[in-house]
């Protein structure tokens, strides 16, 4: 059965994402518990948000007893990049996927799941996406629970080393196509230079990281679309 | 669970979900414009590039270990290794360097 095969393939591709999520969500769980958030609430936040930066920012607002409007605006700013990813993903899905299926897929559109789906050849099916979402959602929630109930911390050395894992994954996704296709390489370099400018230059570095990603992504992708338009449907 | 947390949780989950859901639910047809198509083709690389650099250099406790981990990941990714092997090489490189730093 096609659906079952697609689901299993997605499930397998989700393993490295899930493993990466364990350590990050573990940290979130520990921080939430340390801030006095009940473990059940921490797990529910992870289960319903499925995002790291947004949750950490949300947590700090809860501790500061911020208003609900502040919470909404913070989440909007930090997570607006997902709108761009969902737009990109909307073109990656097989034709004929229903609105309900799209709404389910949308729930799991994290940075890493989006990255992996984008890296697939051709279009992806809804069942592949469900498979891809399954383990990351389970790991993200259970890692939060473990962190929230754990009294002992990960050894500092290990915690520090795991911090780089997610970026290693991103490099594994972007480097091979950038090596093969010159236009992707140039867009990537353009985006990285922009991102560095926003990180190091005065004034620019005060802009929140959620906005910076949107500015870099829109800027570099527009540069690429203008300089190196793609003729075929999917040249990768 | 107090009502205070419940309010925060509903707002967080609601805002985050709608941001993800709206573009997927609205743009169901294939986009025809060459510019838009090309733009969306480049989005993943631009997003991931900006998310990785320069913060990868600050993702561990020491600048030196992060640099080592980044180089290890770059070499492995350049050779076309899979996600897990690239990530593990970066983590191992960081561990080795930080372990070494303990004895300097």
Short mmCIF file of C-alpha atoms in Angstrom, two decimals, chain A residues 2-3 5-7 9 88-99 101-102 105 117 120-130 234, chain B residues 24 27-30:
data_model
loop_
_atom_site.label_atom_id
_atom_site.label_comp_id
_atom_site.label_asym_id
_atom_site.label_seq_id
_atom_site.Cartn_x
_atom_site.Cartn_y
_atom_site.Cartn_z
CA UNK A 2 1.38 3.35 -1.04
CA UNK A 3 0.20 5.22 2.08
CA UNK A 5 5.09 2.77 2.58
CA UNK A 6 5.14 6.56 2.57
CA UNK A 7 4.34 6.65 6.28
CA UNK A 9 9.62 6.16 4.96
CA UNK A 88 7.16 26.84 0.45
CA UNK A 89 5.77 23.51 1.70
CA UNK A 90 2.40 24.21 0.06
CA UNK A 91 4.19 23.88 -3.30
CA UNK A 92 6.03 20.74 -2.26
CA UNK A 93 2.91 18.70 -1.40
CA UNK A 94 1.42 16.30 -3.94
CA UNK A 95 -1.53 17.69 -5.87
CA UNK A 96 -4.91 16.54 -4.53
CA UNK A 97 -4.08 16.83 -0.85
CA UNK A 98 -7.24 17.99 0.93
CA UNK A 99 -7.57 21.04 3.17
CA UNK A 101 -4.77 16.97 5.37
CA UNK A 102 -2.98 20.27 4.87
CA UNK A 105 0.60 18.67 8.01
CA UNK A 117 10.64 17.58 3.45
CA UNK A 120 13.05 15.14 -0.80
CA UNK A 121 13.09 14.62 -4.55
CA UNK A 122 9.86 15.66 -6.23
CA UNK A 123 6.57 16.09 -4.36
CA UNK A 124 5.78 14.62 -0.95
CA UNK A 125 2.55 12.87 0.11
CA UNK A 126 0.49 13.59 3.22
CA UNK A 127 1.33 10.15 4.63
CA UNK A 128 5.04 10.79 4.27
CA UNK A 129 4.55 14.03 6.21
CA UNK A 130 2.54 12.25 8.94
CA UNK A 234 12.00 21.12 -9.74
CA UNK B 24 -0.78 25.79 3.62
CA UNK B 27 -2.15 28.31 -1.38
CA UNK B 28 -3.51 25.04 -2.73
CA UNK B 29 -2.89 25.66 -6.43
CA UNK B 30 0.48 25.44 -8.08
#
